[in-house]
CSV table of C-alpha atoms in Angstrom, one decimal:
chain,number,residue,atom,x,y,z
A,1,UNK,CA,0.2,0.4,0.2
A,2,UNK,CA,1.8,3.6,-1.2
A,3,UNK,CA,0.7,6.6,0.5
A,4,UNK,CA,1.8,9.7,-1.4
A,5,UNK,CA,2.2,12.8,1.4
A,6,UNK,CA,2.1,15.9,-0.5
A,7,UNK,CA,1.8,18.9,2.4
A,8,UNK,CA,1.2,22.6,0.3
A,9,UNK,CA,3.7,25.5,1.2
A,10,UNK,CA,0.9,28.3,1.6
A,11,UNK,CA,1.5,29.4,5.3
A,12,UNK,CA,0.0,32.5,5.8
A,13,UNK,CA,-3.5,34.3,6.5
A,14,UNK,CA,-2.7,36.8,3.8
A,15,UNK,CA,-2.1,34.3,0.9
A,16,UNK,CA,-4.1,31.1,1.0
A,17,UNK,CA,-3.5,29.7,4.3
A,18,UNK,CA,-3.4,25.9,3.6
A,19,UNK,CA,-0.3,24.1,4.4
A,20,UNK,CA,-0.3,21.8,7.7
A,21,UNK,CA,3.1,20.5,7.5
A,22,UNK,CA,4.2,23.0,10.5
A,23,UNK,CA,1.3,20.7,12.4
A,24,UNK,CA,1.4,17.4,10.7
A,25,UNK,CA,5.1,16.6,10.3
A,26,UNK,CA,6.1,15.1,13.3
A,27,UNK,CA,2.5,12.7,13.7
A,28,UNK,CA,3.4,11.8,10.2
A,29,UNK,CA,6.8,10.8,10.9
A,30,UNK,CA,5.2,8.7,14.1
A,31,UNK,CA,2.5,7.4,11.6
A,32,UNK,CA,4.7,6.0,9.4
A,33,UNK,CA,7.0,4.4,12.0
A,34,UNK,CA,3.5,2.9,13.4
A,35,UNK,CA,2.6,1.5,9.9
A,36,UNK,CA,5.7,-0.3,8.5
A,37,UNK,CA,4.0,-2.0,5.9
A,38,UNK,CA,3.0,0.8,4.3
A,39,UNK,CA,5.4,2.5,2.0
A,40,UNK,CA,5.0,6.5,2.7
A,41,UNK,CA,6.4,8.8,-0.1
A,42,UNK,CA,6.6,12.4,0.9
A,43,UNK,CA,6.2,15.0,-2.0
A,44,UNK,CA,6.6,18.1,-0.7
A,45,UNK,CA,5.6,21.4,-2.9
A,46,UNK,CA,8.9,22.7,-4.1
A,47,UNK,CA,8.8,25.7,-2.0
A,48,UNK,CA,7.7,24.1,1.2
A,49,UNK,CA,10.8,23.2,3.2
A,50,UNK,CA,12.9,26.6,2.1
A,51,UNK,CA,9.7,28.5,3.6
A,52,UNK,CA,9.5,26.9,6.8
A,53,UNK,CA,12.3,28.7,7.7
A,54,UNK,CA,12.0,31.5,5.9
A,55,UNK,CA,8.9,32.4,7.1
A,56,UNK,CA,10.2,31.6,10.8
A,57,UNK,CA,7.8,28.8,11.4
A,58,UNK,CA,10.4,25.8,11.7
A,59,UNK,CA,14.2,26.3,11.7
A,60,UNK,CA,16.4,25.0,8.8
A,61,UNK,CA,18.4,22.2,11.6
A,62,UNK,CA,14.6,21.3,12.6
A,63,UNK,CA,13.8,20.6,9.1
A,64,UNK,CA,16.6,18.8,8.1
A,65,UNK,CA,17.0,16.6,10.9
A,66,UNK,CA,13.2,15.3,10.5
A,67,UNK,CA,14.2,14.8,6.9
A,68,UNK,CA,16.7,12.6,7.7
A,69,UNK,CA,14.8,10.9,10.1
A,70,UNK,CA,12.0,10.7,7.7
A,71,UNK,CA,14.0,9.2,4.6
A,72,UNK,CA,16.1,6.6,7.2
A,73,UNK,CA,12.6,4.9,7.5
A,74,UNK,CA,12.8,1.7,5.7
A,75,UNK,CA,9.0,2.5,4.5
A,76,UNK,CA,9.7,6.3,3.4
A,77,UNK,CA,11.0,8.3,0.7
A,78,UNK,CA,11.4,11.9,-0.4
A,79,UNK,CA,10.5,12.7,-4.3
A,80,UNK,CA,11.2,16.1,-5.3
A,81,UNK,CA,10.9,14.9,-9.1
A,82,UNK,CA,8.3,17.5,-11.2
A,83,UNK,CA,7.2,14.5,-13.1
A,84,UNK,CA,4.4,13.2,-10.5
A,85,UNK,CA,1.9,11.2,-13.0
A,86,UNK,CA,3.7,7.9,-12.5
A,87,UNK,CA,3.8,8.7,-8.6
A,88,UNK,CA,0.3,9.2,-8.6
A,89,UNK,CA,-0.9,6.1,-11.2
A,90,UNK,CA,1.1,3.9,-8.5
A,91,UNK,CA,-0.4,5.0,-5.5
A,92,UNK,CA,-3.0,3.8,-3.2
A,93,UNK,CA,-3.6,7.4,-1.7
A,94,UNK,CA,-2.8,11.0,-2.0
A,95,UNK,CA,-2.7,13.0,1.3
A,96,UNK,CA,-2.3,16.3,0.8
A,97,UNK,CA,-3.5,19.9,2.5
A,98,UNK,CA,-4.2,22.2,-0.7
A,99,UNK,CA,-5.0,23.3,-3.9
A,100,UNK,CA,-3.6,22.0,-7.4
A,101,UNK,CA,-3.1,18.4,-6.4
A,102,UNK,CA,-6.7,17.8,-5.0
A,103,UNK,CA,-7.7,18.6,-8.7
A,104,UNK,CA,-5.2,17.0,-10.5
A,105,UNK,CA,-5.3,13.6,-8.3
A,106,UNK,CA,-8.8,12.7,-9.2
A,107,UNK,CA,-8.1,13.9,-13.1
A,108,UNK,CA,-5.2,11.2,-13.2
A,109,UNK,CA,-6.9,8.3,-11.2
A,110,UNK,CA,-9.8,8.5,-11.0
A,111,UNK,CA,-9.9,8.5,-7.4
A,112,UNK,CA,-10.4,10.9,-4.9
A,113,UNK,CA,-7.6,12.5,-2.9
A,114,UNK,CA,-7.5,12.8,1.0
A,115,UNK,CA,-7.9,16.1,2.4
A,116,UNK,CA,-6.4,17.4,5.3
A,117,UNK,CA,-8.0,20.7,5.8
A,118,UNK,CA,-7.4,23.7,7.8
A,119,UNK,CA,-10.4,25.4,9.0
A,120,UNK,CA,-9.0,29.0,8.3
A,121,UNK,CA,-7.6,28.4,4.8
A,122,UNK,CA,-8.8,30.9,2.0
A,123,UNK,CA,-12.3,29.9,0.5
A,124,UNK,CA,-12.6,28.1,-2.2
A,125,UNK,CA,-13.5,29.5,-5.9
A,126,UNK,CA,-16.7,27.8,-7.2
A,127,UNK,CA,-14.5,25.3,-9.1
A,128,UNK,CA,-12.6,25.0,-6.0
A,129,UNK,CA,-15.5,24.0,-4.2
A,130,UNK,CA,-16.5,21.5,-6.8
A,131,UNK,CA,-12.8,19.9,-6.5
A,132,UNK,CA,-13.3,19.7,-2.5
A,133,UNK,CA,-16.4,17.6,-3.4
A,134,UNK,CA,-14.6,15.0,-4.9
A,135,UNK,CA,-12.0,14.2,-1.6
A,136,UNK,CA,-12.5,12.8,1.5
A,137,UNK,CA,-11.7,15.7,4.2
A,138,UNK,CA,-10.6,15.9,7.5
A,139,UNK,CA,-10.2,18.5,10.0
A,140,UNK,CA,-7.1,17.0,11.6
A,141,UNK,CA,-4.5,14.7,11.4
A,142,UNK,CA,-5.4,13.0,14.2
A,143,UNK,CA,-9.1,12.5,12.7
A,144,UNK,CA,-7.3,11.1,9.4
A,145,UNK,CA,-5.0,8.9,11.4
A,146,UNK,CA,-8.2,7.3,13.5
A,147,UNK,CA,-9.9,6.2,9.9
A,148,UNK,CA,-6.6,5.1,7.8
A,149,UNK,CA,-6.8,1.6,8.5
A,150,UNK,CA,-10.7,1.5,7.7
A,151,UNK,CA,-9.8,3.5,4.6
A,152,UNK,CA,-6.8,1.2,3.9
A,153,UNK,CA,-9.1,-1.9,4.2
A,154,UNK,CA,-12.3,-0.8,2.6
A,155,UNK,CA,-11.1,1.6,0.2
A,156,UNK,CA,-11.9,5.5,-0.4
A,157,UNK,CA,-15.5,6.2,-0.5
A,158,UNK,CA,-17.0,6.7,-4.0
A,159,UNK,CA,-16.8,10.0,-5.6
A,160,UNK,CA,-17.3,9.3,-8.9
A,161,UNK,CA,-20.1,11.3,-9.5
A,162,UNK,CA,-18.4,14.3,-8.0
A,163,UNK,CA,-15.3,13.7,-10.2
A,164,UNK,CA,-17.1,13.8,-13.2
A,165,UNK,CA,-18.9,16.8,-12.1
A,166,UNK,CA,-15.8,18.5,-11.5
A,167,UNK,CA,-14.3,17.3,-15.2
A,168,UNK,CA,-17.6,18.7,-16.6
A,169,UNK,CA,-17.1,22.2,-15.0
A,170,UNK,CA,-13.1,22.1,-15.2
A,171,UNK,CA,-12.5,20.4,-18.8
A,172,UNK,CA,-14.2,23.1,-21.8
A,173,UNK,CA,-14.5,20.6,-24.1
A,174,UNK,CA,-16.6,17.3,-24.6
A,175,UNK,CA,-14.9,14.4,-22.9
A,176,UNK,CA,-16.5,11.4,-24.2
């Protein structure tokens, strides 16, 4: 079972405010340790790790130490490659906190992304609301962790109709 974890870099009430990495990086590391039979791929937004120290959220030393521990586990990797289509196709779940991947994952895979949602993120546009309906939403990492084994064994909920609605709205030409 492969989980792609793709945290976003938008940490600021003045700009999007979707990112959850500050709150979730340590619990996610422990979660990976507790699930040695699951492969976890950390797919950070290209700006994520640099913005942690630039914005005074986490020190560079802290991020580097965390990343080294993450990469040292036998069931974890970090992927900074810009070609993520194969990664998505060969995953069972995308755990994401925002924006483009929430829409790209269902387009690529036909499956819903798992959305770790901050209560204080910027409001979605109408298309963003359509995308959000395709996801499996959790208001906290703890809520996700409590449901993970069930999601893994039973599969993600069916969001085919919501994904079709999103594709109809997002793609301005006939798809059939």
